[in-house]
Tab-separated table of C-alpha atoms in Angstrom:
chain	number	residue	atom	x	y	z
A	49	UNK	CA	1.234	-26.371	49.260
A	50	UNK	CA	1.241	-23.166	51.333
A	51	UNK	CA	0.922	-19.989	49.365
A	52	UNK	CA	1.078	-16.266	50.054
A	53	UNK	CA	0.677	-13.306	47.776
A	54	UNK	CA	1.578	-9.805	48.814
A	55	UNK	CA	0.186	-6.792	47.026
A	56	UNK	CA	2.275	-3.684	47.694
A	57	UNK	CA	0.178	-0.771	46.480
A	58	UNK	CA	0.846	2.936	46.550
A	59	UNK	CA	0.006	3.473	50.199
A	60	UNK	CA	-1.249	0.230	51.679
A	61	UNK	CA	-0.603	-3.476	51.798
A	62	UNK	CA	-3.036	-6.373	51.693
A	63	UNK	CA	-2.305	-10.063	52.047
A	64	UNK	CA	-4.353	-13.149	51.459
A	65	UNK	CA	-3.663	-16.852	51.093
A	66	UNK	CA	-4.286	-20.372	52.290
A	67	UNK	CA	-2.174	-22.861	54.145
A	68	UNK	CA	-0.499	-23.112	57.495
A	69	UNK	CA	3.012	-21.710	57.157
A	70	UNK	CA	4.315	-19.139	54.669
A	71	UNK	CA	7.526	-21.023	53.913
A	72	UNK	CA	8.670	-18.668	51.202
A	73	UNK	CA	8.549	-15.685	53.545
A	74	UNK	CA	10.703	-17.435	56.113
A	75	UNK	CA	13.482	-17.236	53.523
A	76	UNK	CA	12.613	-13.709	52.458
A	77	UNK	CA	16.000	-12.184	53.141
A	78	UNK	CA	18.200	-14.947	51.775
A	79	UNK	CA	19.272	-12.718	48.893
A	80	UNK	CA	20.693	-10.253	51.399
A	81	UNK	CA	22.363	-12.869	53.568
A	82	UNK	CA	24.384	-14.588	50.867
A	83	UNK	CA	25.263	-13.892	47.255
A	84	UNK	CA	23.375	-15.902	44.652
A	85	UNK	CA	24.092	-16.475	40.973
A	86	UNK	CA	22.435	-14.152	38.524
A	87	UNK	CA	19.118	-15.548	37.387
A	88	UNK	CA	17.578	-15.654	33.952
A	89	UNK	CA	14.698	-13.189	33.864
A	90	UNK	CA	11.700	-12.994	31.559
A	91	UNK	CA	9.763	-9.736	31.214
A	92	UNK	CA	6.327	-9.860	29.562
A	93	UNK	CA	4.563	-6.739	28.258
A	94	UNK	CA	0.872	-6.873	27.360
A	95	UNK	CA	-0.443	-4.254	24.942
A	96	UNK	CA	-4.127	-4.171	25.854
A	97	UNK	CA	-6.699	-3.179	23.266
A	98	UNK	CA	-5.462	-5.097	20.206
A	99	UNK	CA	-2.482	-3.558	18.426
A	100	UNK	CA	-2.597	-2.895	14.692
A	101	UNK	CA	0.339	-5.138	13.845
A	102	UNK	CA	0.134	-4.255	10.145
A	103	UNK	CA	0.959	-0.632	10.898
A	104	UNK	CA	3.531	-1.524	13.553
A	105	UNK	CA	5.608	-3.831	11.369
A	106	UNK	CA	4.613	-2.796	7.865
A	107	UNK	CA	4.587	-5.267	4.927
A	108	UNK	CA	5.684	-2.496	2.580
A	109	UNK	CA	6.756	-5.066	-0.002
A	110	UNK	CA	3.143	-6.073	-0.650
A	111	UNK	CA	1.048	-3.715	-2.765
A	112	UNK	CA	-2.152	-5.174	-1.346
A	113	UNK	CA	-1.367	-3.517	1.999
A	114	UNK	CA	-1.601	-0.109	0.317
A	115	UNK	CA	-4.734	-1.070	-1.601
A	116	UNK	CA	-6.497	-2.001	1.644
A	117	UNK	CA	-5.363	1.119	3.511
A	118	UNK	CA	-5.379	4.125	1.189
A	119	UNK	CA	-5.682	6.632	4.064
A	120	UNK	CA	-3.771	5.066	6.954
A	121	UNK	CA	-0.953	2.984	5.411
A	122	UNK	CA	2.616	3.807	6.389
A	123	UNK	CA	4.508	4.873	3.226
A	124	UNK	CA	7.240	2.698	1.762
A	125	UNK	CA	10.741	3.409	3.102
A	126	UNK	CA	12.262	6.497	1.540
A	127	UNK	CA	14.384	7.784	4.465
A	128	UNK	CA	11.847	10.494	5.339
A	129	UNK	CA	10.370	10.939	8.812
A	130	UNK	CA	6.946	9.627	7.820
A	131	UNK	CA	7.968	6.471	5.991
A	132	UNK	CA	8.552	2.949	7.228
A	133	UNK	CA	12.012	2.041	8.500
A	134	UNK	CA	13.160	-0.814	6.290
A	135	UNK	CA	14.143	-4.058	7.990
A	136	UNK	CA	14.662	-6.627	5.254
A	137	UNK	CA	13.324	-5.279	1.983
A	138	UNK	CA	9.768	-6.474	2.695
A	139	UNK	CA	8.962	-5.453	6.272
A	140	UNK	CA	9.568	-2.117	7.944
A	141	UNK	CA	9.037	-0.561	11.360
A	142	UNK	CA	6.554	2.229	11.948
A	143	UNK	CA	8.575	5.485	11.959
A	144	UNK	CA	7.791	6.040	15.637
A	145	UNK	CA	9.741	2.886	16.496
A	146	UNK	CA	13.088	4.227	15.312
A	147	UNK	CA	14.658	3.716	18.804
A	148	UNK	CA	14.290	-0.052	18.270
A	149	UNK	CA	16.110	-0.175	14.931
A	150	UNK	CA	19.636	-0.231	16.474
A	151	UNK	CA	18.626	-3.179	18.662
A	152	UNK	CA	17.336	-5.004	15.591
A	153	UNK	CA	20.519	-4.200	13.659
A	154	UNK	CA	22.648	-5.506	16.528
A	155	UNK	CA	20.903	-8.889	16.262
A	156	UNK	CA	19.176	-8.635	19.646
A	157	UNK	CA	15.605	-7.783	18.567
A	158	UNK	CA	13.445	-10.385	16.833
A	159	UNK	CA	10.003	-9.850	15.375
A	160	UNK	CA	7.347	-12.514	14.851
A	161	UNK	CA	4.583	-11.612	12.391
A	162	UNK	CA	1.216	-13.245	11.684
A	163	UNK	CA	1.250	-14.551	15.266
A	164	UNK	CA	-1.471	-14.793	17.868
A	165	UNK	CA	-4.182	-16.917	19.409
A	166	UNK	CA	-5.929	-19.569	17.324
A	167	UNK	CA	-9.195	-18.813	19.096
A	168	UNK	CA	-11.500	-16.801	16.804
A	169	UNK	CA	-13.010	-14.509	19.448
A	170	UNK	CA	-13.037	-10.777	18.800
A	171	UNK	CA	-13.885	-9.984	22.420
A	172	UNK	CA	-11.140	-8.061	24.209
A	173	UNK	CA	-12.019	-9.637	27.542
A	174	UNK	CA	-12.075	-13.240	26.318
A	175	UNK	CA	-9.019	-12.888	24.090
A	176	UNK	CA	-6.932	-11.337	26.864
A	177	UNK	CA	-8.072	-14.017	29.278
A	178	UNK	CA	-7.121	-16.802	26.847
A	179	UNK	CA	-3.719	-15.308	26.144
A	180	UNK	CA	-2.914	-14.645	29.796
A	181	UNK	CA	-4.080	-18.083	30.878
A	182	UNK	CA	-2.186	-19.655	27.986
A	183	UNK	CA	-5.197	-21.819	27.126
A	184	UNK	CA	-7.068	-20.385	24.113
A	185	UNK	CA	-10.757	-21.250	24.095
A	186	UNK	CA	-10.682	-22.629	27.643
A	187	UNK	CA	-12.336	-20.406	30.240
A	188	UNK	CA	-11.978	-22.797	33.161
A	189	UNK	CA	-8.214	-22.308	33.591
A	190	UNK	CA	-7.657	-20.803	37.019
A	191	UNK	CA	-4.035	-19.696	36.778
A	192	UNK	CA	-1.794	-17.830	34.334
A	193	UNK	CA	0.953	-18.989	31.980
A	194	UNK	CA	3.625	-16.740	33.513
A	195	UNK	CA	2.957	-18.079	36.994
A	196	UNK	CA	3.223	-21.652	35.716
A	197	UNK	CA	6.401	-20.757	33.844
A	198	UNK	CA	8.368	-19.974	37.003
A	199	UNK	CA	10.957	-22.757	37.312
A	200	UNK	CA	10.786	-24.945	40.415
A	201	UNK	CA	13.680	-24.581	42.839
A	202	UNK	CA	15.010	-27.811	44.286
A	203	UNK	CA	16.432	-26.071	47.356
A	204	UNK	CA	13.269	-24.043	48.007
A	205	UNK	CA	15.276	-20.806	48.193
A	206	UNK	CA	12.719	-18.524	46.614
A	207	UNK	CA	12.821	-14.748	46.814
A	208	UNK	CA	9.566	-13.044	47.836
A	209	UNK	CA	9.955	-10.885	44.735
A	210	UNK	CA	10.763	-13.620	42.229
A	211	UNK	CA	7.528	-12.820	40.324
A	212	UNK	CA	6.475	-9.175	40.094
A	213	UNK	CA	3.794	-7.225	38.258
A	214	UNK	CA	3.983	-3.472	38.013
A	215	UNK	CA	0.479	-2.282	38.837
A	216	UNK	CA	-2.154	-2.070	41.538
A	217	UNK	CA	-3.499	-5.599	41.033
A	218	UNK	CA	-2.078	-8.970	40.109
A	219	UNK	CA	-2.766	-9.703	36.418
A	220	UNK	CA	-4.274	-12.912	35.101
A	221	UNK	CA	-0.856	-13.990	33.770
A	222	UNK	CA	0.677	-14.138	37.253
A	223	UNK	CA	-2.131	-15.718	39.256
A	224	UNK	CA	-1.500	-19.237	40.484
A	225	UNK	CA	0.187	-21.419	43.043
A	226	UNK	CA	3.561	-19.690	42.845
A	227	UNK	CA	3.893	-16.571	44.968
A	228	UNK	CA	3.661	-13.304	43.076
A	229	UNK	CA	3.704	-9.624	44.009
A	230	UNK	CA	1.902	-6.612	42.534
A	231	UNK	CA	3.704	-3.318	43.125
A	232	UNK	CA	2.186	-0.037	42.044
A	233	UNK	CA	5.285	2.035	42.751
A	234	UNK	CA	8.532	1.031	44.451
A	235	UNK	CA	8.906	4.436	46.082
A	236	UNK	CA	5.440	5.201	47.402
A	237	UNK	CA	4.103	2.323	49.441
A	238	UNK	CA	4.046	2.703	53.207
A	239	UNK	CA	3.691	0.229	56.022
A	240	UNK	CA	1.341	2.267	58.198
A	241	UNK	CA	-2.400	1.864	58.430
A	242	UNK	CA	-4.821	4.529	57.214
A	243	UNK	CA	-4.742	6.321	60.604
A	244	UNK	CA	-0.965	6.589	60.513
A	245	UNK	CA	-0.915	5.862	64.217
A	246	UNK	CA	0.180	2.275	64.391
A	247	UNK	CA	2.120	0.167	61.937
A	248	UNK	CA	0.824	-3.125	60.644
A	249	UNK	CA	4.031	-4.613	61.993
A	250	UNK	CA	3.201	-3.761	65.604
A	251	UNK	CA	-0.421	-4.806	65.128
A	252	UNK	CA	0.565	-8.238	63.865
A	253	UNK	CA	3.368	-8.590	66.362
A	254	UNK	CA	1.081	-7.984	69.357
A	255	UNK	CA	-1.797	-10.213	68.302
A	256	UNK	CA	-2.354	-13.330	70.458
A	257	UNK	CA	-3.146	-15.329	67.303
A	258	UNK	CA	0.007	-17.360	66.628
A	259	UNK	CA	-0.800	-17.727	62.954
A	260	UNK	CA	-1.224	-13.980	62.357
A	261	UNK	CA	1.760	-13.193	64.573
A	262	UNK	CA	4.056	-15.461	62.588
A	263	UNK	CA	2.634	-14.407	59.266
A	264	UNK	CA	2.936	-10.737	60.130
A	265	UNK	CA	6.562	-10.967	61.166
A	266	UNK	CA	7.539	-12.919	58.078
A	267	UNK	CA	5.547	-10.577	55.874
A	268	UNK	CA	7.481	-7.645	57.198
A	269	UNK	CA	10.725	-9.429	56.486
A	270	UNK	CA	9.645	-9.291	52.854
A	271	UNK	CA	8.608	-5.645	53.204
A	272	UNK	CA	12.062	-4.817	54.596
A	273	UNK	CA	13.544	-6.287	51.460
A	274	UNK	CA	11.525	-3.804	49.422
A	275	UNK	CA	12.442	-0.977	51.773
A	276	UNK	CA	16.120	-1.734	51.244
A	277	UNK	CA	15.573	-1.054	47.547
A	278	UNK	CA	13.783	2.208	48.341
A	279	UNK	CA	16.759	3.524	50.257
A	280	UNK	CA	19.036	3.249	47.246
A	281	UNK	CA	18.845	6.202	44.874
A	282	UNK	CA	18.388	5.038	41.302
A	283	UNK	CA	19.838	6.631	38.204
A	284	UNK	CA	19.462	4.807	34.876
A	285	UNK	CA	22.803	3.757	33.440
A	286	UNK	CA	24.356	4.565	30.067
A	287	UNK	CA	22.426	7.846	29.780
A	288	UNK	CA	19.169	5.939	29.342
A	289	UNK	CA	16.097	8.171	29.465
A	290	UNK	CA	12.748	6.576	30.198
A	291	UNK	CA	9.617	8.413	29.001
A	292	UNK	CA	7.237	9.647	31.690
A	293	UNK	CA	4.316	7.445	30.684
A	294	UNK	CA	3.155	4.422	32.638
A	295	UNK	CA	5.078	1.907	30.519
A	296	UNK	CA	8.348	3.809	30.711
A	297	UNK	CA	8.139	4.160	34.479
A	298	UNK	CA	7.179	0.500	34.889
A	299	UNK	CA	10.153	-0.596	32.791
A	300	UNK	CA	12.451	1.621	34.851
A	301	UNK	CA	11.211	0.016	38.063
A	302	UNK	CA	11.685	-3.469	36.625
A	303	UNK	CA	15.238	-2.513	35.662
A	304	UNK	CA	15.781	-1.283	39.217
A	305	UNK	CA	14.579	-4.596	40.650
A	306	UNK	CA	16.826	-6.544	38.281
A	307	UNK	CA	19.915	-4.541	39.216
A	308	UNK	CA	19.091	-4.814	42.932
A	309	UNK	CA	19.721	-8.593	42.696
A	310	UNK	CA	16.766	-9.486	44.923
A	311	UNK	CA	15.905	-12.686	43.074
A	312	UNK	CA	13.524	-11.473	40.357
A	313	UNK	CA	12.756	-14.175	37.762
A	314	UNK	CA	9.635	-13.032	35.922
A	315	UNK	CA	8.073	-9.589	35.575
A	316	UNK	CA	4.913	-8.320	33.938
A	317	UNK	CA	3.579	-4.948	32.937
A	318	UNK	CA	0.906	-3.741	30.565
A	319	UNK	CA	-0.109	-0.673	28.626
A	320	UNK	CA	-3.535	0.146	27.201
A	321	UNK	CA	-4.992	2.382	24.524
A	322	UNK	CA	-4.438	0.239	21.423
A	323	UNK	CA	-8.113	-0.078	20.396
A	324	UNK	CA	-7.788	2.228	17.391
A	325	UNK	CA	-11.246	2.208	15.800
A	326	UNK	CA	-11.165	5.947	15.044
A	327	UNK	CA	-8.368	8.273	13.934
A	328	UNK	CA	-5.652	5.684	14.247
A	329	UNK	CA	-3.390	8.029	12.306
A	330	UNK	CA	-3.445	11.770	11.908
A	331	UNK	CA	-2.825	13.703	8.697
A	332	UNK	CA	0.329	11.615	8.344
A	333	UNK	CA	1.410	8.298	9.960
A	334	UNK	CA	4.021	9.902	12.220
A	335	UNK	CA	1.305	11.712	14.199
A	336	UNK	CA	-1.945	10.585	15.771
A	337	UNK	CA	-3.092	7.979	18.261
A	338	UNK	CA	-0.967	5.063	17.069
A	339	UNK	CA	2.159	7.164	16.601
A	340	UNK	CA	1.858	8.551	20.136
A	341	UNK	CA	1.505	5.074	21.607
A	342	UNK	CA	4.419	3.733	19.603
A	343	UNK	CA	6.642	6.677	20.521
A	344	UNK	CA	6.217	5.821	24.185
A	345	UNK	CA	6.474	2.080	23.504
A	346	UNK	CA	9.688	2.304	21.476
A	347	UNK	CA	11.379	4.749	23.823
A	348	UNK	CA	10.454	2.653	26.867
A	349	UNK	CA	11.888	-0.562	25.433
A	350	UNK	CA	15.005	1.128	24.111
A	351	UNK	CA	15.673	2.863	27.447
A	352	UNK	CA	15.311	-0.453	29.293
A	353	UNK	CA	17.782	-2.117	26.917
A	354	UNK	CA	20.250	0.749	27.264
A	355	UNK	CA	19.868	0.989	31.031
A	356	UNK	CA	20.580	-2.694	31.663
A	357	UNK	CA	23.621	-2.829	29.416
A	358	UNK	CA	25.406	-6.161	29.827
A	359	UNK	CA	22.696	-7.296	32.267
A	360	UNK	CA	20.537	-7.889	29.189
A	361	UNK	CA	22.547	-11.100	28.784
A	362	UNK	CA	20.297	-12.566	31.484
A	363	UNK	CA	17.075	-10.833	30.480
A	364	UNK	CA	14.579	-11.466	27.678
A	365	UNK	CA	11.572	-9.253	26.967
A	366	UNK	CA	8.491	-10.337	25.012
A	367	UNK	CA	5.501	-8.265	23.911
A	368	UNK	CA	1.992	-9.439	23.049
A	369	UNK	CA	-1.544	-8.210	22.379
A	370	UNK	CA	-4.849	-10.097	22.426
A	371	UNK	CA	-5.428	-9.945	18.652
A	372	UNK	CA	-4.683	-7.770	15.654
A	373	UNK	CA	-6.899	-5.534	13.568
A	374	UNK	CA	-8.642	-5.701	10.222
A	375	UNK	CA	-6.473	-5.654	7.121
A	376	UNK	CA	-8.741	-3.043	5.556
A	377	UNK	CA	-9.188	0.369	7.117
A	378	UNK	CA	-12.692	1.355	8.214
A	379	UNK	CA	-14.518	4.580	7.363
A	380	UNK	CA	-13.176	6.431	10.400
A	381	UNK	CA	-9.456	6.365	9.587
A	382	UNK	CA	-9.115	3.409	11.909
A	383	UNK	CA	-9.291	-0.365	12.036
A	384	UNK	CA	-11.586	-2.857	13.734
A	385	UNK	CA	-10.999	-6.067	15.683
A	386	UNK	CA	-8.988	-8.593	13.712
A	387	UNK	CA	-7.004	-11.787	14.174
A	388	UNK	CA	-3.243	-12.324	13.793
A	389	UNK	CA	-0.756	-9.758	15.041
A	390	UNK	CA	2.941	-9.107	15.750
A	391	UNK	CA	5.176	-9.888	18.749
A	392	UNK	CA	8.613	-8.528	19.675
A	393	UNK	CA	11.327	-10.342	21.629
A	394	UNK	CA	14.694	-8.895	22.590
A	395	UNK	CA	17.543	-9.462	24.998
A	396	UNK	CA	19.615	-12.348	26.242
A	397	UNK	CA	19.903	-15.247	23.856
A	398	UNK	CA	17.435	-13.792	21.338
A	399	UNK	CA	18.514	-14.448	17.756
A	400	UNK	CA	17.346	-11.154	16.366
A	401	UNK	CA	17.829	-9.052	13.294
A	402	UNK	CA	15.093	-11.084	11.633
A	403	UNK	CA	11.338	-11.167	11.086
A	404	UNK	CA	10.135	-14.672	11.955
A	405	UNK	CA	6.987	-16.437	10.868
A	406	UNK	CA	5.438	-17.489	7.594
A	407	UNK	CA	3.842	-14.529	5.837
A	408	UNK	CA	0.311	-15.534	4.712
A	409	UNK	CA	-0.284	-12.667	2.300
A	410	UNK	CA	-3.061	-10.084	2.129
A	411	UNK	CA	-4.984	-11.158	-0.949
A	412	UNK	CA	-8.671	-11.608	-0.199
A	413	UNK	CA	-8.487	-15.394	-0.365
A	414	UNK	CA	-5.457	-15.371	1.947
A	415	UNK	CA	-7.147	-13.378	4.699
A	416	UNK	CA	-8.815	-14.930	7.713
A	417	UNK	CA	-12.568	-14.776	7.127
A	418	UNK	CA	-11.765	-12.548	4.131
A	419	UNK	CA	-10.938	-9.638	6.456
A	420	UNK	CA	-7.969	-10.249	8.772
A	421	UNK	CA	-4.314	-11.204	8.660
A	422	UNK	CA	-4.209	-14.981	8.884
A	423	UNK	CA	-2.467	-16.802	11.726
A	424	UNK	CA	0.657	-18.818	10.906
A	425	UNK	CA	2.355	-18.879	14.345
A	426	UNK	CA	0.640	-19.719	17.625
A	427	UNK	CA	1.659	-17.295	20.390
A	428	UNK	CA	2.450	-20.314	22.582
A	429	UNK	CA	5.245	-21.248	20.180
A	430	UNK	CA	6.980	-17.953	20.978
A	431	UNK	CA	6.315	-18.015	24.721
A	432	UNK	CA	7.076	-21.740	24.944
A	433	UNK	CA	10.508	-21.243	23.426
A	434	UNK	CA	11.303	-18.443	25.856
A	435	UNK	CA	10.079	-20.471	28.818
A	436	UNK	CA	12.080	-23.535	27.794
A	437	UNK	CA	15.299	-22.104	26.409
A	438	UNK	CA	15.585	-18.899	28.402
A	439	UNK	CA	14.008	-19.674	31.777
A	440	UNK	CA	15.056	-23.327	31.600
A	441	UNK	CA	11.605	-24.700	32.436
A	442	UNK	CA	11.397	-27.876	30.346
A	443	UNK	CA	7.863	-28.725	31.459
A	444	UNK	CA	6.283	-26.746	28.660
A	445	UNK	CA	3.197	-28.984	28.713
A	446	UNK	CA	2.547	-27.810	32.258
A	447	UNK	CA	2.944	-24.181	31.282
A	448	UNK	CA	0.597	-24.515	28.301
A	449	UNK	CA	-1.798	-27.373	29.102
A	450	UNK	CA	-2.915	-29.228	26.024
A	451	UNK	CA	-0.114	-27.726	23.937
A	452	UNK	CA	2.917	-29.690	25.005
A	453	UNK	CA	4.780	-29.686	21.672
A	454	UNK	CA	5.127	-26.090	20.509
A	455	UNK	CA	6.897	-25.441	17.222
A	456	UNK	CA	10.083	-23.615	18.084
A	457	UNK	CA	11.394	-21.203	15.454
A	458	UNK	CA	14.993	-20.917	16.592
A	459	UNK	CA	14.148	-17.588	18.230
A	460	UNK	CA	16.281	-18.277	21.304
A	461	UNK	CA	19.867	-19.534	21.161
């Protein structure tokens, strides 16, 4: 099968691939030529560095949590700015995630606790690779789960921006046989070479090589599609205000692509900094490293939800991190590499207002290897349900090889 991947970076464009004819690019402008029905869209956010799920969604109903974390635990809900935001009498949100509480109350935000990869590795690199490939413990997988999740189109009418990652390079999740695009910034890429004297378009168009000539022209058809988006000024709707950090700006650009109706089906972005070995919290939980990260995280997700408005009917967002952190705090007001974690899902069809998953408890004998939150939900159960019931890809065994019967939790209507 022919394949092409275009990487649109801040000021340059590179293309590589194999095959004889870039079929998908020959249809690059179909979305402009004729209206198409609104697609279901899945947005995946990877929190790199291993999030402390126990301080993100706090089991304030279990005393053992406070015994294990005398210096860094989030206080029980008491309506003050530094206490957990109660969800159901047992779990509560970190106070920095207050922008997400209205989405939870509306029934559109679901939380899955004690979830993650069954592989025991505590290596960031390996754990991220396993989660992005969708094959825990298997290093030989060449492609990513999100690429495999893209539904096949019987008519072959695929947009050149049906799969997009916000960033300078294509992530592991989106590598594979389906065409995918990495975009660093929608507004800043140019189509000129480094000298600024001659465009890539004229270079390709004048080459005697028929393959490069055809490829170049079709590539620039796809670039023109992106340029058409550039020309439209964008103002977030419903008074939504995205934070200035990388995640907020990435979510704003994804929202812009969705509302441009250019055929987006899956999108990916990531945010780092979650490896909180030292000074995870400051003198109180509402300040410090974790609080700062969660402020940006919560505001970014809430702004995206507000900006899209009724378009969220067609959009689901899922968050993940490679593993959690130790149940017990370390000696540096932080936590070390752990096991199970927490995932969020919100948007179209999500049956929210609930914390999903079996809670394993934090007693010593209930912990994984006597130190970490135990795993009760495989992350592929969550992603598999979104892929099947939201994207409509019923070939879940192809998306997660070797795991063809995930246990759905009723997360998606």
